[in-house]
PDB file of C-alpha atoms in Angstrom:
ATOM      1  CA  MET W   1     102.099 100.734 105.266  1.00 73.00           C
ATOM      2  CA  PRO W   2      98.388 100.799 104.076  1.00 76.00           C
ATOM      3  CA  SER W   3      96.164 102.458 106.016  1.00 85.00           C
ATOM      4  CA  ARG W   4      92.944 100.439 107.228  1.00 89.00           C
ATOM      5  CA  SER W   5      90.394 101.749 104.783  1.00 90.00           C
ATOM      6  CA  ALA W   6      92.844 101.855 101.867  1.00 93.00           C
ATOM      7  CA  ALA W   7      93.340  97.980 102.775  1.00 93.00           C
ATOM      8  CA  VAL W   8      89.989  97.271 103.218  1.00 95.00           C
ATOM      9  CA  ALA W   9      89.194  99.025  99.425  1.00 94.00           C
ATOM     10  CA  ALA W  10      91.761  96.832  97.989  1.00 95.00           C
ATOM     11  CA  ALA W  11      90.763  93.673  99.253  1.00 96.00           C
ATOM     12  CA  VAL W  12      87.057  94.232  98.211  1.00 96.00           C
ATOM     13  CA  ALA W  13      87.671  95.699  94.613  1.00 96.00           C
ATOM     14  CA  VAL W  14      89.847  92.366  93.874  1.00 97.00           C
ATOM     15  CA  ALA W  15      87.622  90.312  94.828  1.00 97.00           C
ATOM     16  CA  GLU W  16      84.648  91.873  93.228  1.00 96.00           C
ATOM     17  CA  GLU W  17      86.904  91.713  89.967  1.00 96.00           C
ATOM     18  CA  HIS W  18      86.714  88.030  90.313  1.00 96.00           C
ATOM     19  CA  GLY W  19      83.258  88.101  91.108  1.00 95.00           C
ATOM     20  CA  VAL W  20      82.598  87.948  94.688  1.00 96.00           C
ATOM     21  CA  ARG W  21      79.785  90.347  95.634  1.00 95.00           C
ATOM     22  CA  VAL W  22      81.011  92.049  98.893  1.00 96.00           C
ATOM     23  CA  ALA W  23      78.462  93.534 100.912  1.00 95.00           C
ATOM     24  CA  GLU W  24      79.503  94.131 104.026  1.00 92.00           C
ATOM     25  CA  PRO W  25      82.885  94.102 104.617  1.00 96.00           C
ATOM     26  CA  GLU W  26      84.035  93.164 108.193  1.00 96.00           C
ATOM     27  CA  VAL W  27      87.111  93.631 110.044  1.00 96.00           C
ATOM     28  CA  LEU W  28      88.257  90.462 111.985  1.00 94.00           C
ATOM     29  CA  HIS W  29      91.563  91.917 113.578  1.00 92.00           C
ATOM     30  CA  ASP W  30      93.950  94.669 113.015  1.00 93.00           C
ATOM     31  CA  SER W  31      97.608  94.508 114.497  1.00 91.00           C
ATOM     32  CA  PHE W  32     100.421  93.174 112.402  1.00 93.00           C
ATOM     33  CA  SER W  33      97.704  92.543 109.573  1.00 94.00           C
ATOM     34  CA  LEU W  34      94.418  93.337 108.677  1.00 96.00           C
ATOM     35  CA  ARG W  35      91.858  90.247 108.439  1.00 97.00           C
ATOM     36  CA  ILE W  36      88.719  91.141 106.668  1.00 97.00           C
ATOM     37  CA  LEU W  37      85.534  88.832 106.243  1.00 97.00           C
ATOM     38  CA  LEU W  38      84.204  89.560 102.878  1.00 97.00           C
ATOM     39  CA  ARG W  39      80.439  89.193 103.787  1.00 95.00           C
ATOM     40  CA  PRO W  40      78.281  87.614 102.865  1.00 96.00           C
ATOM     41  CA  ALA W  41      80.853  85.224 101.290  1.00 96.00           C
ATOM     42  CA  PRO W  42      82.975  82.758 103.600  1.00 97.00           C
ATOM     43  CA  ILE W  43      86.216  84.504 102.677  1.00 97.00           C
ATOM     44  CA  VAL W  44      88.526  86.319 104.759  1.00 98.00           C
ATOM     45  CA  ALA W  45      91.252  88.809 103.437  1.00 98.00           C
ATOM     46  CA  ARG W  46      94.752  89.197 104.900  1.00 97.00           C
ATOM     47  CA  VAL W  47      96.891  92.485 104.014  1.00 97.00           C
ATOM     48  CA  PRO W  48     100.185  92.879 105.778  1.00 95.00           C
ATOM     49  CA  THR W  49      99.917  96.651 107.550  1.00 93.00           C
ATOM     50  CA  THR W  50     102.459  96.708 110.239  1.00 93.00           C
ATOM     51  CA  THR W  51     104.296  93.772 109.114  1.00 93.00           C
ATOM     52  CA  ALA W  52     105.097  95.677 105.736  1.00 92.00           C
ATOM     53  CA  LEU W  53     107.230  97.870 108.033  1.00 90.00           C
ATOM     54  CA  GLY W  54     109.741  95.182 107.966  1.00 90.00           C
ATOM     55  CA  ARG W  55     109.118  93.709 104.719  1.00 90.00           C
ATOM     56  CA  PRO W  56     110.171  95.495 101.695  1.00 85.00           C
ATOM     57  CA  ARG W  57     107.884  93.627  99.210  1.00 92.00           C
ATOM     58  CA  PRO W  58     105.128  92.050 101.785  1.00 94.00           C
ATOM     59  CA  ALA W  59     103.717  89.982  98.770  1.00 96.00           C
ATOM     60  CA  ASP W  60     106.290  87.728  98.820  1.00 96.00           C
ATOM     61  CA  ALA W  61     106.050  86.671 102.419  1.00 96.00           C
ATOM     62  CA  LEU W  62     102.306  85.854 101.360  1.00 97.00           C
ATOM     63  CA  GLU W  63     103.332  84.081  98.225  1.00 97.00           C
ATOM     64  CA  ARG W  64     105.475  82.067 100.430  1.00 97.00           C
ATOM     65  CA  GLU W  65     102.745  81.133 102.990  1.00 98.00           C
ATOM     66  CA  MET W  66     100.503  80.416 100.369  1.00 97.00           C
ATOM     67  CA  ALA W  67     103.077  77.953  98.817  1.00 98.00           C
ATOM     68  CA  VAL W  68     103.580  76.307 102.072  1.00 98.00           C
ATOM     69  CA  VAL W  69      99.798  75.981 102.967  1.00 98.00           C
ATOM     70  CA  SER W  70      99.028  74.675  99.689  1.00 97.00           C
ATOM     71  CA  PHE W  71     101.718  71.954  99.833  1.00 98.00           C
ATOM     72  CA  LEU W  72     100.283  70.891 103.270  1.00 98.00           C
ATOM     73  CA  ARG W  73      96.814  70.963 102.649  1.00 97.00           C
ATOM     74  CA  ALA W  74      97.434  68.622  99.472  1.00 96.00           C
ATOM     75  CA  ALA W  75      99.359  66.658 102.231  1.00 96.00           C
ATOM     76  CA  GLY W  76      96.337  66.304 104.265  1.00 96.00           C
ATOM     77  CA  ALA W  77      97.816  68.493 107.129  1.00 97.00           C
ATOM     78  CA  PRO W  78      95.183  70.484 109.623  1.00 97.00           C
ATOM     79  CA  VAL W  79      95.596  73.672 108.321  1.00 98.00           C
ATOM     80  CA  VAL W  80      93.053  76.823 107.175  1.00 97.00           C
ATOM     81  CA  PRO W  81      92.714  76.540 104.088  1.00 97.00           C
ATOM     82  CA  PRO W  82      93.352  79.031 100.862  1.00 98.00           C
ATOM     83  CA  SER W  83      89.847  80.104  99.210  1.00 97.00           C
ATOM     84  CA  ASP W  84      88.797  78.079  96.455  1.00 96.00           C
ATOM     85  CA  LEU W  85      85.936  80.779  95.621  1.00 97.00           C
ATOM     86  CA  LEU W  86      88.509  83.409  93.631  1.00 97.00           C
ATOM     87  CA  PRO W  87      91.742  83.196  92.851  1.00 97.00           C
ATOM     88  CA  ALA W  88      93.753  83.075  96.413  1.00 97.00           C
ATOM     89  CA  GLY W  89      96.663  85.215  95.445  1.00 95.00           C
ATOM     90  CA  PRO W  90      98.349  87.198  96.592  1.00 97.00           C
ATOM     91  CA  HIS W  91      97.289  89.510  94.485  1.00 97.00           C
ATOM     92  CA  VAL W  92      98.496  93.661  94.617  1.00 96.00           C
ATOM     93  CA  ARG W  93      96.224  96.443  93.936  1.00 94.00           C
ATOM     94  CA  ASP W  94      97.508 100.014  94.438  1.00 92.00           C
ATOM     95  CA  GLY W  95     100.820  98.761  95.848  1.00 93.00           C
ATOM     96  CA  ILE W  96      98.397  96.792  98.861  1.00 96.00           C
ATOM     97  CA  ALA W  97      99.481  93.067  99.016  1.00 97.00           C
ATOM     98  CA  VAL W  98      96.534  90.847  99.610  1.00 98.00           C
ATOM     99  CA  SER W  99      95.689  87.001  99.605  1.00 98.00           C
ATOM    100  CA  PHE W 100      92.541  85.395 100.034  1.00 98.00           C
ATOM    101  CA  TRP W 101      91.483  82.247 102.882  1.00 98.00           C
ATOM    102  CA  ALA W 102      88.724  80.290 103.352  1.00 97.00           C
ATOM    103  CA  HIS W 103      86.520  81.344 106.567  1.00 96.00           C
ATOM    104  CA  VAL W 104      86.344  78.703 109.350  1.00 94.00           C
ATOM    105  CA  ARG W 105      84.183  78.932 112.268  1.00 91.00           C
ATOM    106  CA  HIS W 106      86.112  78.768 115.147  1.00 91.00           C
ATOM    107  CA  ASP W 107      86.216  79.158 119.222  1.00 90.00           C
ATOM    108  CA  PRO W 108      88.585  81.104 120.467  1.00 86.00           C
ATOM    109  CA  ALA W 109      87.866  80.546 124.063  1.00 86.00           C
ATOM    110  CA  ARG W 110      88.811  77.631 123.499  1.00 89.00           C
ATOM    111  CA  VAL W 111      92.061  76.233 125.586  1.00 89.00           C
ATOM    112  CA  VAL W 112      94.588  74.861 123.716  1.00 94.00           C
ATOM    113  CA  THR W 113      96.554  72.022 126.141  1.00 96.00           C
ATOM    114  CA  PRO W 114     100.538  71.801 126.114  1.00 97.00           C
ATOM    115  CA  GLY W 115     100.046  68.367 125.088  1.00 97.00           C
ATOM    116  CA  GLU W 116      98.184  69.105 121.841  1.00 97.00           C
ATOM    117  CA  ALA W 117     100.679  72.038 121.136  1.00 97.00           C
ATOM    118  CA  GLY W 118     103.604  70.033 121.289  1.00 98.00           C
ATOM    119  CA  ARG W 119     102.238  66.979 119.539  1.00 98.00           C
ATOM    120  CA  MET W 120     100.583  68.971 116.710  1.00 98.00           C
ATOM    121  CA  LEU W 121     103.513  70.971 116.111  1.00 98.00           C
ATOM    122  CA  ALA W 122     105.360  67.755 115.883  1.00 98.00           C
ATOM    123  CA  GLU W 123     103.368  66.617 113.012  1.00 98.00           C
ATOM    124  CA  LEU W 124     103.855  69.872 111.426  1.00 98.00           C
ATOM    125  CA  HIS W 125     107.075  69.713 111.195  1.00 98.00           C
ATOM    126  CA  ALA W 126     106.976  65.904 109.815  1.00 98.00           C
ATOM    127  CA  ALA W 127     104.886  67.290 107.099  1.00 98.00           C
ATOM    128  CA  LEU W 128     106.859  69.770 106.275  1.00 98.00           C
ATOM    129  CA  ARG W 129     110.437  68.063 105.873  1.00 96.00           C
ATOM    130  CA  GLY W 130     108.685  66.828 102.127  1.00 95.00           C
ATOM    131  CA  PHE W 131     108.118  70.611 101.438  1.00 97.00           C
ATOM    132  CA  PRO W 132     110.224  71.269  98.109  1.00 96.00           C
ATOM    133  CA  GLY W 133     110.110  75.018  97.790  1.00 94.00           C
ATOM    134  CA  GLU W 134     113.264  77.345  98.549  1.00 94.00           C
ATOM    135  CA  LEU W 135     112.656  79.806 101.905  1.00 96.00           C
ATOM    136  CA  PRO W 136     114.670  82.192 102.978  1.00 93.00           C
ATOM    137  CA  TYR W 137     117.339  81.136 105.836  1.00 94.00           C
ATOM    138  CA  LEU W 138     116.066  82.627 109.274  1.00 94.00           C
ATOM    139  CA  GLY W 139     114.563  85.595 107.232  1.00 92.00           C
ATOM    140  CA  PRO W 140     111.841  86.865 109.822  1.00 93.00           C
ATOM    141  CA  VAL W 141     114.549  86.324 112.366  1.00 94.00           C
ATOM    142  CA  LEU W 142     117.763  87.632 111.031  1.00 92.00           C
ATOM    143  CA  ASP W 143     116.422  90.155 107.758  1.00 93.00           C
ATOM    144  CA  GLU W 144     113.169  91.762 109.143  1.00 94.00           C
ATOM    145  CA  PRO W 145     114.780  93.066 112.389  1.00 95.00           C
ATOM    146  CA  ALA W 146     117.256  94.782 110.693  1.00 94.00           C
ATOM    147  CA  ARG W 147     114.895  96.619 109.100  1.00 95.00           C
ATOM    148  CA  LEU W 148     113.123  97.656 112.004  1.00 96.00           C
ATOM    149  CA  LEU W 149     116.286  98.938 114.027  1.00 96.00           C
ATOM    150  CA  ASP W 150     116.658 101.309 110.925  1.00 94.00           C
ATOM    151  CA  LEU W 151     112.780 102.315 110.868  1.00 94.00           C
ATOM    152  CA  LEU W 152     112.816 102.802 114.833  1.00 95.00           C
ATOM    153  CA  ALA W 153     116.244 105.027 114.491  1.00 92.00           C
ATOM    154  CA  GLY W 154     113.768 107.696 113.377  1.00 86.00           C
ATOM    155  CA  ALA W 155     111.008 106.797 116.017  1.00 87.00           C
ATOM    156  CA  GLY W 156     112.341 109.709 118.863  1.00 84.00           C
ATOM    157  CA  PRO W 157     113.121 108.557 122.446  1.00 85.00           C
ATOM    158  CA  GLU W 158     109.475 108.629 123.803  1.00 90.00           C
ATOM    159  CA  LEU W 159     109.412 105.483 122.085  1.00 94.00           C
ATOM    160  CA  VAL W 160     113.108 104.098 121.780  1.00 95.00           C
ATOM    161  CA  GLY W 161     115.944 105.949 123.269  1.00 94.00           C
ATOM    162  CA  ALA W 162     119.356 106.153 121.364  1.00 94.00           C
ATOM    163  CA  GLY W 163     121.129 103.784 124.070  1.00 95.00           C
ATOM    164  CA  GLU W 164     118.342 101.569 123.989  1.00 96.00           C
ATOM    165  CA  LEU W 165     118.536 101.509 120.467  1.00 96.00           C
ATOM    166  CA  ALA W 166     122.400 100.644 120.093  1.00 97.00           C
ATOM    167  CA  ARG W 167     121.572  97.858 123.079  1.00 97.00           C
ATOM    168  CA  LEU W 168     119.037  96.220 120.365  1.00 97.00           C
ATOM    169  CA  ARG W 169     121.381  96.506 117.547  1.00 97.00           C
ATOM    170  CA  GLU W 170     124.477  95.050 119.689  1.00 97.00           C
ATOM    171  CA  ALA W 171     121.986  92.078 120.604  1.00 97.00           C
ATOM    172  CA  HIS W 172     120.894  91.728 116.863  1.00 97.00           C
ATOM    173  CA  ALA W 173     124.524  91.483 115.740  1.00 96.00           C
ATOM    174  CA  ALA W 174     125.343  89.325 118.139  1.00 96.00           C
ATOM    175  CA  LEU W 175     122.902  86.626 117.602  1.00 95.00           C
ATOM    176  CA  ARG W 176     123.083  86.951 113.811  1.00 93.00           C
ATOM    177  CA  GLU W 177     126.826  86.069 114.379  1.00 93.00           C
ATOM    178  CA  ARG W 178     125.761  82.904 116.731  1.00 93.00           C
ATOM    179  CA  LEU W 179     122.749  81.665 113.953  1.00 93.00           C
ATOM    180  CA  ASP W 180     124.838  82.101 111.045  1.00 86.00           C
ATOM    181  CA  GLY W 181     125.097  78.638 109.151  1.00 79.00           C
ATOM    182  CA  THR W 182     123.109  76.705 111.305  1.00 82.00           C
ATOM    183  CA  ALA W 183     122.270  73.559 110.548  1.00 80.00           C
ATOM    184  CA  GLY W 184     119.731  70.970 110.193  1.00 87.00           C
ATOM    185  CA  LEU W 185     117.071  73.422 107.962  1.00 94.00           C
ATOM    186  CA  GLN W 186     113.694  72.330 107.051  1.00 97.00           C
ATOM    187  CA  ALA W 187     110.447  74.627 106.427  1.00 98.00           C
ATOM    188  CA  VAL W 188     109.386  75.665 109.573  1.00 98.00           C
ATOM    189  CA  HIS W 189     105.909  77.559 110.669  1.00 98.00           C
ATOM    190  CA  GLY W 190     107.870  80.744 112.001  1.00 97.00           C
ATOM    191  CA  ASP W 191     105.177  81.784 114.349  1.00 97.00           C
ATOM    192  CA  ALA W 192     104.018  78.538 116.177  1.00 97.00           C
ATOM    193  CA  HIS W 193     102.485  79.715 118.898  1.00 95.00           C
ATOM    194  CA  PRO W 194      99.212  78.380 120.079  1.00 94.00           C
ATOM    195  CA  GLY W 195      97.069  81.382 119.282  1.00 93.00           C
ATOM    196  CA  ASN W 196      97.945  80.354 115.585  1.00 96.00           C
ATOM    197  CA  LEU W 197      95.908  76.989 116.180  1.00 96.00           C
ATOM    198  CA  LEU W 198      92.161  77.549 115.349  1.00 95.00           C
ATOM    199  CA  ALA W 199      89.306  75.374 117.145  1.00 94.00           C
ATOM    200  CA  THR W 200      87.143  74.694 114.628  1.00 93.00           C
ATOM    201  CA  PRO W 201      84.329  72.122 114.014  1.00 89.00           C
ATOM    202  CA  ALA W 202      86.941  69.895 112.256  1.00 87.00           C
ATOM    203  CA  GLY W 203      89.483  69.924 115.034  1.00 93.00           C
ATOM    204  CA  LEU W 204      92.760  72.405 115.616  1.00 96.00           C
ATOM    205  CA  LEU W 205      94.101  73.886 112.575  1.00 97.00           C
ATOM    206  CA  TRP W 206      97.272  75.816 112.091  1.00 98.00           C
ATOM    207  CA  ASN W 207      96.949  78.991 110.916  1.00 96.00           C
ATOM    208  CA  ASP W 208      98.903  82.603 109.718  1.00 96.00           C
ATOM    209  CA  PHE W 209     102.170  81.160 107.935  1.00 98.00           C
ATOM    210  CA  GLU W 210     103.579  84.387 106.842  1.00 96.00           C
ATOM    211  CA  GLU W 211     106.668  83.829 108.650  1.00 96.00           C
ATOM    212  CA  CYS W 212     107.497  80.737 107.456  1.00 97.00           C
ATOM    213  CA  MET W 213     111.296  79.887 106.714  1.00 97.00           C
ATOM    214  CA  ALA W 214     113.783  77.452 106.418  1.00 97.00           C
ATOM    215  CA  ALA W 215     115.257  77.064 110.103  1.00 96.00           C
ATOM    216  CA  PRO W 216     116.247  74.493 112.679  1.00 97.00           C
ATOM    217  CA  VAL W 217     112.933  73.375 114.167  1.00 97.00           C
ATOM    218  CA  ALA W 218     114.535  74.768 117.519  1.00 97.00           C
ATOM    219  CA  TRP W 219     113.094  78.026 116.075  1.00 97.00           C
ATOM    220  CA  ASP W 220     109.263  76.972 116.196  1.00 98.00           C
ATOM    221  CA  LEU W 221     110.287  75.161 119.539  1.00 98.00           C
ATOM    222  CA  ALA W 222     111.810  78.642 120.862  1.00 97.00           C
ATOM    223  CA  VAL W 223     108.435  80.193 120.037  1.00 97.00           C
ATOM    224  CA  LEU W 224     106.198  77.618 121.706  1.00 97.00           C
ATOM    225  CA  LEU W 225     108.659  77.680 124.811  1.00 96.00           C
ATOM    226  CA  ARG W 226     108.145  81.536 125.096  1.00 95.00           C
ATOM    227  CA  THR W 227     104.315  81.619 124.736  1.00 94.00           C
ATOM    228  CA  THR W 228     102.361  83.135 127.786  1.00 91.00           C
ATOM    229  CA  ARG W 229      99.332  81.038 126.518  1.00 91.00           C
ATOM    230  CA  LEU W 230     100.203  77.851 127.764  1.00 94.00           C
ATOM    231  CA  ASP W 231     102.974  76.079 129.780  1.00 95.00           C
ATOM    232  CA  GLY W 232     105.571  76.247 127.045  1.00 96.00           C
ATOM    233  CA  ARG W 233     107.992  73.789 128.855  1.00 97.00           C
ATOM    234  CA  ALA W 234     105.560  71.177 128.833  1.00 97.00           C
ATOM    235  CA  ALA W 235     104.416  71.801 125.241  1.00 97.00           C
ATOM    236  CA  VAL W 236     107.795  71.474 124.333  1.00 98.00           C
ATOM    237  CA  ARG W 237     108.504  68.201 126.246  1.00 98.00           C
ATOM    238  CA  ALA W 238     105.120  67.179 124.611  1.00 98.00           C
ATOM    239  CA  TYR W 239     106.838  67.508 121.078  1.00 98.00           C
ATOM    240  CA  GLY W 240     109.490  64.969 122.193  1.00 97.00           C
ATOM    241  CA  ALA W 241     112.287  67.711 122.956  1.00 98.00           C
ATOM    242  CA  ASP W 242     114.058  68.851 126.036  1.00 97.00           C
ATOM    243  CA  PRO W 243     113.088  72.298 127.126  1.00 96.00           C
ATOM    244  CA  GLY W 244     116.233  72.959 128.909  1.00 95.00           C
ATOM    245  CA  ASP W 245     118.281  72.090 125.858  1.00 96.00           C
ATOM    246  CA  PRO W 246     121.290  74.450 125.400  1.00 95.00           C
ATOM    247  CA  ALA W 247     120.507  74.338 121.731  1.00 93.00           C
ATOM    248  CA  LEU W 248     117.583  76.408 122.342  1.00 96.00           C
ATOM    249  CA  ARG W 249     118.928  79.466 123.776  1.00 96.00           C
ATOM    250  CA  ALA W 250     119.963  81.280 120.863  1.00 96.00           C
ATOM    251  CA  PHE W 251     116.741  81.013 119.554  1.00 97.00           C
ATOM    252  CA  VAL W 252     114.834  82.000 122.325  1.00 97.00           C
ATOM    253  CA  ALA W 253     116.905  84.895 122.232  1.00 97.00           C
ATOM    254  CA  ALA W 254     116.107  85.725 118.700  1.00 97.00           C
ATOM    255  CA  ARG W 255     112.568  85.436 119.167  1.00 97.00           C
ATOM    256  CA  GLY W 256     112.659  87.622 122.452  1.00 97.00           C
ATOM    257  CA  LEU W 257     114.577  90.344 120.341  1.00 97.00           C
ATOM    258  CA  GLN W 258     112.043  89.832 117.264  1.00 97.00           C
ATOM    259  CA  GLY W 259     109.050  90.126 119.063  1.00 96.00           C
ATOM    260  CA  ALA W 260     110.112  93.339 121.002  1.00 97.00           C
ATOM    261  CA  LEU W 261     111.171  95.053 117.863  1.00 97.00           C
ATOM    262  CA  TRP W 262     107.643  94.140 116.254  1.00 96.00           C
ATOM    263  CA  VAL W 263     105.662  95.068 119.530  1.00 97.00           C
ATOM    264  CA  LEU W 264     107.532  98.848 119.053  1.00 97.00           C
ATOM    265  CA  ALA W 265     106.910  98.996 115.200  1.00 96.00           C
ATOM    266  CA  ARG W 266     103.226  98.159 115.842  1.00 96.00           C
ATOM    267  CA  ALA W 267     103.333 101.296 118.235  1.00 95.00           C
ATOM    268  CA  LEU W 268     104.188 103.695 115.320  1.00 93.00           C
ATOM    269  CA  ARG W 269     101.007 102.713 113.658  1.00 92.00           C
ATOM    270  CA  PHE W 270      99.079 102.647 117.016  1.00 94.00           C
ATOM    271  CA  PRO W 271     100.341 105.281 118.892  1.00 94.00           C
ATOM    272  CA  GLU W 272      98.112 104.568 121.752  1.00 96.00           C
ATOM    273  CA  ARG W 273      99.912 101.182 122.436  1.00 95.00           C
ATOM    274  CA  ALA W 274     103.361 102.866 122.892  1.00 95.00           C
ATOM    275  CA  GLY W 275     102.682 102.575 127.057  1.00 95.00           C
ATOM    276  CA  GLU W 276     102.599  98.475 126.128  1.00 96.00           C
ATOM    277  CA  ALA W 277     105.631  98.793 123.847  1.00 96.00           C
ATOM    278  CA  ARG W 278     107.829 100.685 126.210  1.00 96.00           C
ATOM    279  CA  ALA W 279     106.831  97.963 128.870  1.00 96.00           C
ATOM    280  CA  VAL W 280     107.779  95.051 126.294  1.00 96.00           C
ATOM    281  CA  LEU W 281     111.072  96.866 125.667  1.00 97.00           C
ATOM    282  CA  GLU W 282     112.190  97.302 129.306  1.00 96.00           C
ATOM    283  CA  THR W 283     111.375  93.691 129.955  1.00 96.00           C
ATOM    284  CA  TRP W 284     113.728  92.903 127.362  1.00 97.00           C
ATOM    285  CA  LEU W 285     116.477  95.301 128.241  1.00 97.00           C
ATOM    286  CA  ARG W 286     116.305  93.716 131.996  1.00 96.00           C
ATOM    287  CA  ASP W 287     116.598  89.930 130.538  1.00 96.00           C
ATOM    288  CA  PRO W 288     117.928  89.907 126.529  1.00 95.00           C
ATOM    289  CA  SER W 289     117.823  86.012 126.878  1.00 92.00           C
ATOM    290  CA  GLY W 290     114.478  85.908 126.144  1.00 91.00           C
ATOM    291  CA  MET W 291     113.361  83.631 128.732  1.00 88.00           C
ATOM    292  CA  THR W 292     111.649  86.439 130.814  1.00 86.00           C
ATOM    293  CA  ARG W 293     107.977  87.722 129.445  1.00 84.00           C
TER     294      ARG W 293
END
């Protein structure tokens, strides 16, 4: 997992090698990945940081994201595009993966309505049905949590106790069995909550496809159903699905477990967020169904 300074240095070095002058790199966001505005160029570099903990080859996820977004862009779907001012990547510099995206002005205070979120997800899924590439089957749901569980085994009881870790492992094994061989696969966003819809002058644009995968659309619906940013049940209805459909339950539970594990992993990088991570874990322990946030 790269440090912030190393990630910024790698992004700047790759950009400058391709003729982009970077006078003042600005970190826009640093949580699960690092996003850096390469001022004065309208380019945002994305570097996996926390997510690198669960991905042995972070560049592979960036490559899949780039393929899916490039396909959607060519199809006219509303997405934040890769940068056209240099090769968008992904690139690997000193073991650090970097991709480059167009910087789009957006209003973070703009509230996405349930109707907008549901309808836009339905339209996105319709476009993604034509994606011709290969994507891992539920990789971010089944494979990455397994790596995070192994990582958290060495975190210490202050973050995750032995009994708690055992419960997390048991839940993951049970969900793997429930989800094995699921039918109705297609390319999906993977992290389709309204925080990944940017309100821009050109309208709402989908962003952050790092977790794109082959899955039933029920996975993205479970993500939307669990969001705290809006009424998830209303958004799923606007999509055209039943939020009470029993077929969603396993995916809602899997999303709840996935989210808890990533928040715990983030606390390894940001120890000051351990209290928040413990609160998320305790919520999951009380209700592993994923319905409680």
